[in-house]
Coordinates of C-alpha atoms in Angstrom, one line a residue:
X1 CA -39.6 170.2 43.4
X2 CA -36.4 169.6 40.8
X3 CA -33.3 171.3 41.7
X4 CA -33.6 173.8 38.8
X5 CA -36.7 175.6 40.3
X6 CA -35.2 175.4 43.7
X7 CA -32.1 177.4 42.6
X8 CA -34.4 180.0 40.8
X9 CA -36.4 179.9 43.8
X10 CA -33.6 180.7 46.0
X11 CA -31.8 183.1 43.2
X12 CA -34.8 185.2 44.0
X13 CA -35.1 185.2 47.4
X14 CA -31.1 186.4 47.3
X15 CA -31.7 189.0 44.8
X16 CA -34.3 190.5 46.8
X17 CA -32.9 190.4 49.8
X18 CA -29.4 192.1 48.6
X19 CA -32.1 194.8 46.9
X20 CA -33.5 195.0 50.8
X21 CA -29.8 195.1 52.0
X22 CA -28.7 197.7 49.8
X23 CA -31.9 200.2 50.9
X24 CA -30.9 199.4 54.5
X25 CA -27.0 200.5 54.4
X26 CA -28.4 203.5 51.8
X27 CA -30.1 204.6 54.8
X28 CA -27.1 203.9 57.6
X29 CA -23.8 203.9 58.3
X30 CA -21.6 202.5 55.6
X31 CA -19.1 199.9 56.6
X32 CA -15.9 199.9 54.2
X33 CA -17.0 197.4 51.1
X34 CA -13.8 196.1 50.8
X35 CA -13.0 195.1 54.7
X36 CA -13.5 191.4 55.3
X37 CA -15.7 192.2 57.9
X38 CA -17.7 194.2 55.8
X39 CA -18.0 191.0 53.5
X40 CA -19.4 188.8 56.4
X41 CA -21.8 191.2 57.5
X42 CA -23.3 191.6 54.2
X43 CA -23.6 187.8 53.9
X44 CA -25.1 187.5 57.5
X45 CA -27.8 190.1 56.7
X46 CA -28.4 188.6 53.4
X47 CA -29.2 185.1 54.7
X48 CA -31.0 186.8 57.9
X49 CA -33.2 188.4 55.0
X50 CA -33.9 185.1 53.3
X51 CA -34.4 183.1 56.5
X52 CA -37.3 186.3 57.2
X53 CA -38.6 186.2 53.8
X54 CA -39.2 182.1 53.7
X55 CA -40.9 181.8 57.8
X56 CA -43.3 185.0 56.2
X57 CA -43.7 182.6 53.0
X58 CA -44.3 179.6 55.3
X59 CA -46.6 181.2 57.7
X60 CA -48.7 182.0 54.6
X61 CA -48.7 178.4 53.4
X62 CA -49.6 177.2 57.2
X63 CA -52.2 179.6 57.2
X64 CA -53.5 178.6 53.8
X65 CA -53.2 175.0 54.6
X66 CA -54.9 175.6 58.2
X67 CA -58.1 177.2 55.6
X68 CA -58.0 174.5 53.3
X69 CA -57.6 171.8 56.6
X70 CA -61.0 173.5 58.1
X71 CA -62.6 173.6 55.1
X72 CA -62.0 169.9 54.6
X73 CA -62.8 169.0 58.0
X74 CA -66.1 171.1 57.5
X75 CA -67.0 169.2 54.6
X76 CA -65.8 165.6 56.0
X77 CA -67.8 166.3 59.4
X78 CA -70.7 167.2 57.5
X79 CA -71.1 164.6 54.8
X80 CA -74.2 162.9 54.9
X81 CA -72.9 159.7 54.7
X82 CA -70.3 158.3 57.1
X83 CA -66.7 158.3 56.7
X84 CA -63.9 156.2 57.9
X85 CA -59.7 156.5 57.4
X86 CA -58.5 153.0 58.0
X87 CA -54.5 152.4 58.1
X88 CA -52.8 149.6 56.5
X89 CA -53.9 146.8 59.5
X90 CA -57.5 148.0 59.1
X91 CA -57.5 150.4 62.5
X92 CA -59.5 153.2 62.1
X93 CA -57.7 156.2 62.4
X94 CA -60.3 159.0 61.4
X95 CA -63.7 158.8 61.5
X96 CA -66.7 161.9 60.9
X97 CA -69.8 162.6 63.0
X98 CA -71.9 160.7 60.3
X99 CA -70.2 157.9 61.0
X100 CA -70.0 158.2 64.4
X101 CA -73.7 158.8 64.7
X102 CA -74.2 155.9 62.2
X103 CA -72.7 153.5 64.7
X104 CA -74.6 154.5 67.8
X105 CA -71.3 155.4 69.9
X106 CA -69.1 157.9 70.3
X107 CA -65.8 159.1 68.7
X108 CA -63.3 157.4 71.4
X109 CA -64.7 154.0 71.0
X110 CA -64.1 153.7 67.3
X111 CA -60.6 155.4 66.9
X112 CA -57.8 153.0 67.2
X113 CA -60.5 149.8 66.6
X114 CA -60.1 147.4 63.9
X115 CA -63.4 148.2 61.5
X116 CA -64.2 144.6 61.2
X117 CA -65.5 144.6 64.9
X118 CA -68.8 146.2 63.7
X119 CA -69.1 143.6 61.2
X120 CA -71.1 140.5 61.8
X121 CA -69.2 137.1 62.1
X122 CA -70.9 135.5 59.2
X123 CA -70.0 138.3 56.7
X124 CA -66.7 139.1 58.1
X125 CA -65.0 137.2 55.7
X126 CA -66.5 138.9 52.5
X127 CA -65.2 142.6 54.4
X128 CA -61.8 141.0 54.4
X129 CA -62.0 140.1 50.6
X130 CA -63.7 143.6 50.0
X131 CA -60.5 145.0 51.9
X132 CA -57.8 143.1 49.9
X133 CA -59.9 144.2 46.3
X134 CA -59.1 147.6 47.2
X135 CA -54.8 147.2 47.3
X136 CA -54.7 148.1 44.2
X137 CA -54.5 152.0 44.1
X138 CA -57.0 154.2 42.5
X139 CA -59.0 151.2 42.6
X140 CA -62.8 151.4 43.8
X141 CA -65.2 149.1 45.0
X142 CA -68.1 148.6 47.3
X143 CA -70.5 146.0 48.4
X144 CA -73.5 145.8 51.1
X145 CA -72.9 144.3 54.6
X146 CA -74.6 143.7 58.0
X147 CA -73.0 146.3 60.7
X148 CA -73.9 145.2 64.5
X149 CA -74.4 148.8 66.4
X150 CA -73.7 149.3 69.8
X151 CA -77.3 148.6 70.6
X152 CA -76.8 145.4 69.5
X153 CA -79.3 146.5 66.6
X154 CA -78.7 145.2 63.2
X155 CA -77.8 147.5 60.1
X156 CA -78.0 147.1 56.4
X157 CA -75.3 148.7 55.0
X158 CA -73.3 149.7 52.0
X159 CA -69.7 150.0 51.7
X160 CA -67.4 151.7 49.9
X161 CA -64.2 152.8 49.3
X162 CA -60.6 153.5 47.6
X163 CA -56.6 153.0 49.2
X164 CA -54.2 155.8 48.8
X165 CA -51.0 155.9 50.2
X166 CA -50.2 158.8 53.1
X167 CA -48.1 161.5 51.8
X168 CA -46.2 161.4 54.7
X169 CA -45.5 157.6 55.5
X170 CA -45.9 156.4 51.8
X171 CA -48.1 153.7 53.6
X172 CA -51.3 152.5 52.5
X173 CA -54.7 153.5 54.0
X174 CA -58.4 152.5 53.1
X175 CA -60.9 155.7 52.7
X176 CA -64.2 154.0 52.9
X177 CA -67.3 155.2 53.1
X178 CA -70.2 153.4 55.4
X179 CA -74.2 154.2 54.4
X180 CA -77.3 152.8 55.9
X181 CA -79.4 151.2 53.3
X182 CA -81.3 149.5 56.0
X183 CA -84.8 151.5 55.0
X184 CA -84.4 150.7 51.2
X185 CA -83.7 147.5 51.7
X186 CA -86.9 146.9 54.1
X187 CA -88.6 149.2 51.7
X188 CA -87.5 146.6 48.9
X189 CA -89.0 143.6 50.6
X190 CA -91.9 145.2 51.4
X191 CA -92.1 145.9 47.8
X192 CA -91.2 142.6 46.8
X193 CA -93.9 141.0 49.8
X194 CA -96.3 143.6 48.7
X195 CA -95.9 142.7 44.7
X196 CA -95.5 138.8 45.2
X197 CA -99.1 139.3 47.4
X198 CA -101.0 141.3 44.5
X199 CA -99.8 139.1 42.0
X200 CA -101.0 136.2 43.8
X201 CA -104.0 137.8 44.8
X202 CA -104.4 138.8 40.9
X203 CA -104.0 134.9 40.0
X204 CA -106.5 134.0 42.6
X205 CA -109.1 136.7 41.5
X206 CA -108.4 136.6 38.0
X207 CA -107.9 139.9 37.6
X208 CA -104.8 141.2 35.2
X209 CA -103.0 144.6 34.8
X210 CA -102.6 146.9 32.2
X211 CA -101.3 150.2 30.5
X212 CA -102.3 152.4 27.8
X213 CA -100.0 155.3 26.3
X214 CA -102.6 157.4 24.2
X215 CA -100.2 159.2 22.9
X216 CA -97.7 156.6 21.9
X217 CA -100.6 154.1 21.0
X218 CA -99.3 151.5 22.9
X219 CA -100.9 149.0 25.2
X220 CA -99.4 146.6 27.4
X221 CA -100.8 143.7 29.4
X222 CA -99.0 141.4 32.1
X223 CA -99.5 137.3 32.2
X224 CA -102.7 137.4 33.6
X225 CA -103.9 139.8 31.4
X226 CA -102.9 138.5 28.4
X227 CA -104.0 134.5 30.6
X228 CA -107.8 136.4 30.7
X229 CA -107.8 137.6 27.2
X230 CA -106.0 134.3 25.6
X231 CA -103.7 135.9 24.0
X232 CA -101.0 134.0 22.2
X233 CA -97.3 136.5 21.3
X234 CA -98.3 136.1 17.3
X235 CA -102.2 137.6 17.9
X236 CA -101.2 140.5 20.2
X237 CA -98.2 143.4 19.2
X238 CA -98.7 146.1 22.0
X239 CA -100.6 148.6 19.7
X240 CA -103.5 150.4 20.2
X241 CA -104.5 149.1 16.4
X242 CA -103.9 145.8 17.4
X243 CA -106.3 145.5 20.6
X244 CA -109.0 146.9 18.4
X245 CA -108.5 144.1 16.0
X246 CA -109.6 141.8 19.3
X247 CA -112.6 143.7 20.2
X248 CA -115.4 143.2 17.8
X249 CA -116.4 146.3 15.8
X250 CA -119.2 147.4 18.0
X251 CA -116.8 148.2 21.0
X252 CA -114.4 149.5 19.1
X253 CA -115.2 152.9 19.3
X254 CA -115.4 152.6 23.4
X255 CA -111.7 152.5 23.5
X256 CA -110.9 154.8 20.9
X257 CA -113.4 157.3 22.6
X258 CA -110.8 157.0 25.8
X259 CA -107.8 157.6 23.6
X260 CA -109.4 160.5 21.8
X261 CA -110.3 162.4 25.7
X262 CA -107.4 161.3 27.6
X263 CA -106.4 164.9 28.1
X264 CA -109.7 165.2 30.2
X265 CA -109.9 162.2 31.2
X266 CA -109.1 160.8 34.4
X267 CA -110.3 157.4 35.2
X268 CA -111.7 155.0 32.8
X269 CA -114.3 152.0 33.7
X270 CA -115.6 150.0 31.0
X271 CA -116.5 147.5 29.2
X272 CA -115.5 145.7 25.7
X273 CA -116.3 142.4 24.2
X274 CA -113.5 140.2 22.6
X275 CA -113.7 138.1 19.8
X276 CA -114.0 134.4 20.7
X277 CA -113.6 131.2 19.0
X278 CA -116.3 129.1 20.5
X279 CA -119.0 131.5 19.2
X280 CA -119.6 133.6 22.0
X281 CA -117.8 136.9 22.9
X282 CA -115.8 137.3 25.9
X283 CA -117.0 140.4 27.9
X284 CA -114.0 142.4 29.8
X285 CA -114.1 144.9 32.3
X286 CA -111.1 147.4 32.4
X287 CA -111.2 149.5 35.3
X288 CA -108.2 152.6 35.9
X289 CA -107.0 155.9 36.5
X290 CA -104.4 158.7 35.0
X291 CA -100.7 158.5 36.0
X292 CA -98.9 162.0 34.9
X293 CA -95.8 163.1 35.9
X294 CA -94.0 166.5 34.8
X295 CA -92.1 166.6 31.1
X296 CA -93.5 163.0 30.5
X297 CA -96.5 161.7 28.8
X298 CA -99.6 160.9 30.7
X299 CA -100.8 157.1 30.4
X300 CA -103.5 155.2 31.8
X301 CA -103.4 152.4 34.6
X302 CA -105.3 149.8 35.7
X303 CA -107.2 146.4 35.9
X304 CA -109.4 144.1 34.0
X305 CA -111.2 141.3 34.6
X306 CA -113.1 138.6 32.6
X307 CA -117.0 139.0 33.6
X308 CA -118.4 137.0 30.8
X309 CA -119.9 134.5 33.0
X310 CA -121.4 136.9 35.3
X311 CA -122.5 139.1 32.1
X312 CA -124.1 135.2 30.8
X313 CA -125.6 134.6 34.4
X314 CA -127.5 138.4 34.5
X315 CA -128.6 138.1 30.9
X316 CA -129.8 134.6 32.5
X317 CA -131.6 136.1 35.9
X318 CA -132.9 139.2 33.6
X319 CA -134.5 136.5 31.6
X320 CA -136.1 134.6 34.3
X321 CA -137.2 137.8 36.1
X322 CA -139.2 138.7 32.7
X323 CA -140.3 134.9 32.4
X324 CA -141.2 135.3 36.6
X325 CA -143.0 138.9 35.4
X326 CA -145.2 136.8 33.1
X327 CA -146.1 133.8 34.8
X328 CA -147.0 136.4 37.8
X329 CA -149.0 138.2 35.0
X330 CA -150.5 135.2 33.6
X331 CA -151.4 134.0 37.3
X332 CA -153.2 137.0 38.1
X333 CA -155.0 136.8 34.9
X334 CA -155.7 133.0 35.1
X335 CA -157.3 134.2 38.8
X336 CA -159.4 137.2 37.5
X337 CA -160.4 134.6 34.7
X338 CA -161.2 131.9 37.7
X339 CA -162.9 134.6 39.6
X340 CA -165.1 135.8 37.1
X341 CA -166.0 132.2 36.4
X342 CA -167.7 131.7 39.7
X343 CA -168.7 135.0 39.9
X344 CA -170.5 133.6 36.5
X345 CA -171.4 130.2 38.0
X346 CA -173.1 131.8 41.3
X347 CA -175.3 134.5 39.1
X348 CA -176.4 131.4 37.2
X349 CA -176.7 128.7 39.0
X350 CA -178.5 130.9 41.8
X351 CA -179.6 134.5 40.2
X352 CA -180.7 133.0 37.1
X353 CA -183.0 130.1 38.2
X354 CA -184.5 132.7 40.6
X355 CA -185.3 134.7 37.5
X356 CA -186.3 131.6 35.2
X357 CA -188.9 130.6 38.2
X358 CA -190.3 134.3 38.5
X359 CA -190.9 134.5 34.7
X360 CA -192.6 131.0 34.6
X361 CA -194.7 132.2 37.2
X362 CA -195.6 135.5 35.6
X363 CA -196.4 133.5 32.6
X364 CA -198.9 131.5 34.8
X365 CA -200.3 134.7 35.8
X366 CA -201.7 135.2 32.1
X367 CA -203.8 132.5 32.5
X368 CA -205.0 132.4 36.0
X369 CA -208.5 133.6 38.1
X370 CA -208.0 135.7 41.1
X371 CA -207.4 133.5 43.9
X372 CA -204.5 132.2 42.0
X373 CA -202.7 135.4 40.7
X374 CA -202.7 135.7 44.5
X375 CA -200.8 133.1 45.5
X376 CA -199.0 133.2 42.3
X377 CA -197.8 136.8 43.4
X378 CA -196.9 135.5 47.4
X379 CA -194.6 133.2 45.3
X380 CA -193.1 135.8 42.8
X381 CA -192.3 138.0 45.8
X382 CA -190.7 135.2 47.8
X383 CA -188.8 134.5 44.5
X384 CA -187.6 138.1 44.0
X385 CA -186.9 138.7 47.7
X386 CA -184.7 135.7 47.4
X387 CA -183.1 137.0 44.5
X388 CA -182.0 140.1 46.0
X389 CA -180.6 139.0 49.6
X390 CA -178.6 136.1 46.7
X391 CA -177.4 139.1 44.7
X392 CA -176.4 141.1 48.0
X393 CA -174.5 138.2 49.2
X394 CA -172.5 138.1 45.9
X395 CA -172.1 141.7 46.4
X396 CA -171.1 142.1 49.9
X397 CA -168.5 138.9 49.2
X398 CA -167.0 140.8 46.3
X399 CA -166.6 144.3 47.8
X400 CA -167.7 145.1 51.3
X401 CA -169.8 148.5 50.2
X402 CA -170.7 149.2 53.8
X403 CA -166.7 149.4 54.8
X404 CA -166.3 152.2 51.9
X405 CA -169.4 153.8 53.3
X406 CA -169.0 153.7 56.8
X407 CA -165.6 152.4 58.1
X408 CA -164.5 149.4 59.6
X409 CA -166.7 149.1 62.6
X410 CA -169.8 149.7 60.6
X411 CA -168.5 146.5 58.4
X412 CA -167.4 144.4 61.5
X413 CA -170.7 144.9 62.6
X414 CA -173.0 144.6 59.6
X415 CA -171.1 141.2 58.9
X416 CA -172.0 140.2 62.8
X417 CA -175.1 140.9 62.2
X418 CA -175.9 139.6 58.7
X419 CA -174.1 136.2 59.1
X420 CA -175.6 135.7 63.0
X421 CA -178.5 133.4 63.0
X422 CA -180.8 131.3 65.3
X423 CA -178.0 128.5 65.9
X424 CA -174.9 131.0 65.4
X425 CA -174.7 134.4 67.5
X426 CA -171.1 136.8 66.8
X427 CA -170.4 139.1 69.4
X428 CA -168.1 142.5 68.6
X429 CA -165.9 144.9 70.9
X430 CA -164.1 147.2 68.1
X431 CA -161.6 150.1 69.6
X432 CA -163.1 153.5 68.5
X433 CA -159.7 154.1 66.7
X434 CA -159.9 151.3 64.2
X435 CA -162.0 153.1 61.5
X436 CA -158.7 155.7 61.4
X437 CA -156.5 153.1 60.1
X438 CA -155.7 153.4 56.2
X439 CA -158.3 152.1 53.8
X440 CA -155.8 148.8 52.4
X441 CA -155.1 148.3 56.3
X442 CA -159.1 147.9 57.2
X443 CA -160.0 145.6 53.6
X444 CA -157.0 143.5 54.9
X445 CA -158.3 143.1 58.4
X446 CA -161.9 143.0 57.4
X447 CA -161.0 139.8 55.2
X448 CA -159.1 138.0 57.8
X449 CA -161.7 138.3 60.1
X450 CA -164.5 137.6 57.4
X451 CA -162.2 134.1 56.4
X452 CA -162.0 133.5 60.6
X453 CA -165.7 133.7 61.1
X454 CA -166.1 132.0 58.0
X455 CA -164.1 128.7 59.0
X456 CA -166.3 128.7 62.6
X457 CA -169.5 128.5 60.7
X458 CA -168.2 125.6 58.5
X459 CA -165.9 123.5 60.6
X460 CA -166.0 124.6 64.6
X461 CA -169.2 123.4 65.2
X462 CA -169.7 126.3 67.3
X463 CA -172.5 128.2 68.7
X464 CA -171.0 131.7 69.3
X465 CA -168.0 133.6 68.2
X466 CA -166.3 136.6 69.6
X467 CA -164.2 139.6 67.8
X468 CA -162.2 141.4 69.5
X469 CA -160.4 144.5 67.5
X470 CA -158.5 146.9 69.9
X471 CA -156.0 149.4 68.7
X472 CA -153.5 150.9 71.1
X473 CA -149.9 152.1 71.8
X474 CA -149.5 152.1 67.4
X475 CA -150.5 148.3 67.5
X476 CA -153.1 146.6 66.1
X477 CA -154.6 143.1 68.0
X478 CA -157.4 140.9 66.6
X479 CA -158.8 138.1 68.3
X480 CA -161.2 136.1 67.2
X481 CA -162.7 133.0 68.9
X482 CA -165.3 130.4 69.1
X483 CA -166.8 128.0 71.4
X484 CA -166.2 125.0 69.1
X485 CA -164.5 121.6 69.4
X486 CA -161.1 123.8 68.9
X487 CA -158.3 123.3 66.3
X488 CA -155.7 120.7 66.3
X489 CA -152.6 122.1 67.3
X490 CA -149.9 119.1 66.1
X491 CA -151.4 118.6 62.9
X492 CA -148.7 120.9 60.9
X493 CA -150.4 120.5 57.8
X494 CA -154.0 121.4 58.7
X495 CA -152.3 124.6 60.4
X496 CA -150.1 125.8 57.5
X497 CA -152.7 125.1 54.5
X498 CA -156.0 123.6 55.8
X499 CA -159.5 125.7 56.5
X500 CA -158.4 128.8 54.3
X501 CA -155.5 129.7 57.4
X502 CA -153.0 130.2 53.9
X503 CA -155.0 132.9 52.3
X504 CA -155.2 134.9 55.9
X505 CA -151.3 133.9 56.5
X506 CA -150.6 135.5 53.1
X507 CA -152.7 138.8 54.2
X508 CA -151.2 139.3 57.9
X509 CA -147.6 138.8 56.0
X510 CA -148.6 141.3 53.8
X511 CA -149.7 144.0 56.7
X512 CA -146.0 142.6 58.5
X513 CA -147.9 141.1 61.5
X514 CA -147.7 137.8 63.3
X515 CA -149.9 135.2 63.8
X516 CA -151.2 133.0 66.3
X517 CA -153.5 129.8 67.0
X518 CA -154.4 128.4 70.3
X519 CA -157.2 126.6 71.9
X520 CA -159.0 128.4 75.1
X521 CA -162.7 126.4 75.3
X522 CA -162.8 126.6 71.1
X523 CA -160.2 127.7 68.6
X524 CA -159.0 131.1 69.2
X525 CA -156.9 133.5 66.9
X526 CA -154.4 136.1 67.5
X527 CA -153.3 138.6 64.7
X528 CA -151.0 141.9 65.6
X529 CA -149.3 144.0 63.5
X530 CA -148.1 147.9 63.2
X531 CA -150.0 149.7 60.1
X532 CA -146.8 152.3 59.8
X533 CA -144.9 148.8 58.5
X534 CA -147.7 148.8 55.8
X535 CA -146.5 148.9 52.3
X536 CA -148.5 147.9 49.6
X537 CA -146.3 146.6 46.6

C-alpha cells in the first residue's frame, strides 16, 4: 500500500469518526469547545473511534481470511493427487492427506523430513537436479521417480512442481506435487509385453493387421501385411481404389460389397485373390470386426493371412478325392465286369455243355428203336438233372434265396446240409435270436461262415465242421471249427491274405467286430461283433 491511499484511508476513518463524535456530544453534555481540555478529549475519542473502527475492519479481514484459509485447506486436503510444501533446505513443511496416504505413513512422520528420504538412492541425484531446475521462480517442471514407501514397497511416481517465495519470510519454498503412475506405467509394459508378443506371434504365423475406413476410403496395412501381400511403397497408396487395383477384377466387388454395407455390417471374413507375378494369384484371407466410437467414424479391424498354399493343397486333395471317386468307381465296375465274366465262364463251361450233350442226345433220339430212346432218355435226364443242381449252385453262390425266404438259420442250415457229404459232415447250433438281426447283418455273417466252411473243404483236410452262432447280452459270437490238420499260426502272411481270410477280414471290419484264429484239435475261428455298431456306407 503507497502512502497516498494510506492517508485517504485514514482521512476517512477520521472523518467518520468526528461524524460519530459529533452525534455523541449532540446527544450529551457539552464540554466548552474552546477549553484545552475539551480539545484533548475530542482527540482521545476520535482516535478511540478509529482504533474501534479498524479491530471491526480487521476482524472482518481475519474472518474472511479464516473462510478463504478453510476453503483452501478443503481443497488442498482433498486433491486427488498428493501435495507437499518443501522449505528452502528441502524439509517438508506441509503436506495433504493424499499425500500422506500416498506414502503409506502418517502426517508426523513426514513433517519436518527432508523429501529426498522417500527417494531411492540411485535416483536421488536426478531429485536434486529436478530441485535446483525449479530456483528459478514461476518456473515449472516435473519428471518421474521411484518413491520407497514405508512398506518398503516400490512406487512409480511423477513429480512436479513450482518455487515461490513465502510472503512472510521472502524465503524460497518448493510446492510440488507427488502422483502415482505406478498402474500406468505397469499397464504400459504390459502393453508393450503384450504388443512385442502379438507382433512376434504375427511374424511367426504370418498373419498381418489391417484397417479400413469406409467412409474415408482409406486402407492401411502394417509390415507384415504389406510382407504377405508384397507390397513395395510405389504399388500401394492407402486407398480403397488402390487395393482394388491389386485384387483381380473378379474379387473386386467382394470388398466393395463390405464398403457399400458397413453401416450394417459388423464383422467381415473373406476372401480375395491378388495379382501375382509368377502366374498364379495369391489367395488372402481377411478376417475382422467393427470399431465405433461416439462422434467418430466407424472403421473396420482386423487380420489377414496368406492361404494360397493351403487354397493350392485343397484344390490338390479335392482333385485326388475325385481321381480316388473314380478309380473306386472304375474298381467296382472292373469287379462287376470280372464277376459277370465268371458268372459267363461257369454258365458255359458247365451249363452250356450240359445243354450241348442233352441236344445231341435228343438228336440221337430221331433216329433210334425203342430200347435205345430208353437209355437215350436215362442219359437226357441224368444230363438235365445235372444241369439244374449246376444252375442252383451258381444261384445259391450269387444270392442265398433261402436267407431272403426264411432267415438266417434256415440258410445256415440249408448250406450244412447241401455242402455235407459222405466224407464231410457240418454240424449247426444257431441262437433262436439270430434270424432278428438286420438283413445286411445276416448276408454279412452268412458269407463269412460260407468263406470259413469253404476253406475246410479245400485246405483242412477235415472230416467234420462245427458252427456255432449264439446271440446274447447285444453281442454276436460265431465259431466255426474243424477237425483238420489246423492252421499255422506264425506264418503272418498265410494269416493276413492266404485261404480267402482277407475277404472275411474286410466283412467282420465292415460289421466293427474282431477276429480270431486258434488251433483246438483243427483250426477254429472266432468272430464277435455288436450289430448296433452296423453302418453300412
Amino acid at each position: 500500500m503507497n502512502k497516498t491511499s494510506k492517508e485517504v484511508i485514514l482521512s476517512a476513518l477520521r472523518a467518520k469518526a468526528e461524524e460519530l463524535l459529533a452525534e455523541r456530544n449532540f446527544a450529551g453534555q457539552r464540554i466548552p469547545p474552546d477549553s484545552e481540555m475539551a480539545v484533548l478529549i475530542n482527540e482521545l475519542e476520535i482516535h478511540e473511534i478509529e482504533v474501534d473502527m479498524q479491530n471491526d475492519e480487521l476482524r472482518e479481514s481475519y474472518r474472511a481470511i479464516d473462510i478463504e484459509r478453510s476453503r483452501f485447506t478443503g481443497f488442498f486436503d482433498a486433491a486427488p493427487i498428493g501435495y507437499f510444501i518443501l522449505d528452502a533446505l528441502g524439509m517438508v513443511s506441509e503436506v495433504n492427506n493424499t499425500g500422506i496416504n500416498l506414502l503409506h505413513t502418517h502426517r508426523d512422520a513426514i513433517l519436518g523430513k527432508h523429501f529426498s528420504f522417500w527417494i531411492l538412492p540411485e535416483v536421488k541425484e536426478h531429485f536434486y537436479t529436478f530441485i535446483l531446475g525449479l530456483e528459478n521462480l514461476d518456473h515449472t517442471g516435473s519428471y518421474e521417480t521411484l518413491i520407497r514407501l514405508s512398506d518398503e514397497k516400490i512406487m512409480q511416481a511423477q513429480l512436479g512442481g513450482i518455487a515461490m517465495k513465502n510472503p512472510q519470510t521472502d524465503a524460497a519454498e518448493y510446492y510440488i506435487t507427488l502422483t502415482d503412475i505406478t498402474a500406468s506405467k505397469n499397464a504400459a509394459q504390459i502393453l508393450k509385453e503384450t504388443t512385442e508378443r502379438l507382433n512376434q506371434t504375427l511374424k511367426a504365423s504370418f498373419t498381418g493387421t489391417w484397417t479400413i475406413w469406409p467412409d474415408k476410403k482409406k486402407v492401411y496395412f502394417d509390415e507384415f501385411s504389406k510382407n504377405i501381400l508384397a507390397l513395395n511403397a510405389n504399388d500401394f497408396d492407402g486407398t480403397l481404389d488402390g487395393l482394388l487395383k491389386l485384387v483381380i477384377s473378379e474379387d473386386r466387388e467382394k470388398i466393395k460389397t463390405v464398403c457399400e454395407k458397413s453401416n450394417t455390417l459388423r464383422e467381415i471374413d473373406m476372401e480375395f485373390r491378388l495379382k501375382s507375378d509368377h502366374g498364379l494369384p495369391k489367395t488372402i484371407l481377411a478376417k475382422g470386426r467393427e470399431i465405433s466410437k461416439p462422434g467418430e467414424d466407424c472403421y473396420f479391424t482386423g487380420i489377414l493371412f496368406d492361404i494360397s498354399e493351403r487354397k493350392r493343397a485343397h484344390e490338390i486333395e479335392e482333385a485326388n478325392k475325385r481321381s480316388q471317386q473314380r478309380l473306386l468307381t472304375q474298381a467296382v465296375l472292373d469287379a462287376q465286369e470280372k464277376e459277370r465274366s465268371k458268372i459267363s465262364a461257369a454258365l458255359h463251361d458247365s451249363i452250356c455243355q450240359l445243354l450241348y450233350g442233352i441236344r445231341f442226345n435228343i438228336n440221337h433220339l430221331k433216329k433210334a428203336d425203342e430200347a435205345q430212346l430208353k437209355a437215350e432218355m436215362g442219359n437226357v435226364t441224368k444230363l438235365l438233372d445235372q444241369a439244374i443242381r449246376e444252375i442252383r449252385d451258381i444261384s445259391y453262390e450269387l444270392t442265398p434265396s433261402v436267407l431272403k425266404d426264411f432267415g438266417f438259420t434256415a440258410g445256415i442250415k440249408e448250406m450244412s446240409q447241401r455242402l455235407s457229404n459222405s466224407v464231410f459232415k457240418i454240424n449247426n447250433q444257431i441262437h433262436r435270436n439270430a434270424d432278428k438281426l438286420p438283413g445286411d447283418v445276416q448276408l454279412y455273417a452268412f458269407r463269412i461262415i460260407q468263406e470259413l466252411i469253404n476253406n475246410s473243404i479245400k485246405y483242412s483236410g477235415a472230416t467234420q465242421a462245427s458252427i456255432s452262432v449264439c446271440t446274447e447280452d447285444g453281442k454276436v459270437n460265431i465259431t466255426v471249427c474243424d477237425n483238420g490238420k489246423g492252421i499255422d499260426l506264425k506264418n503272418e502272411k498265410h494269416l493276413r491274405a492266404g485261404s480267402g481270410l482277407r475277404g472275411i477280414k474286410n466283412r467282420v471290419a465292415m460289421l466293427n467286430g474282431t477276429f480270431s484264429a486258434y488251433n483246438n484239435n483243427g483250426a477254429c475261428f472266432s468272430i464277435s461283433f455288436d450289430p448296433a455298431e452296423f453302418k453300412e456306407e
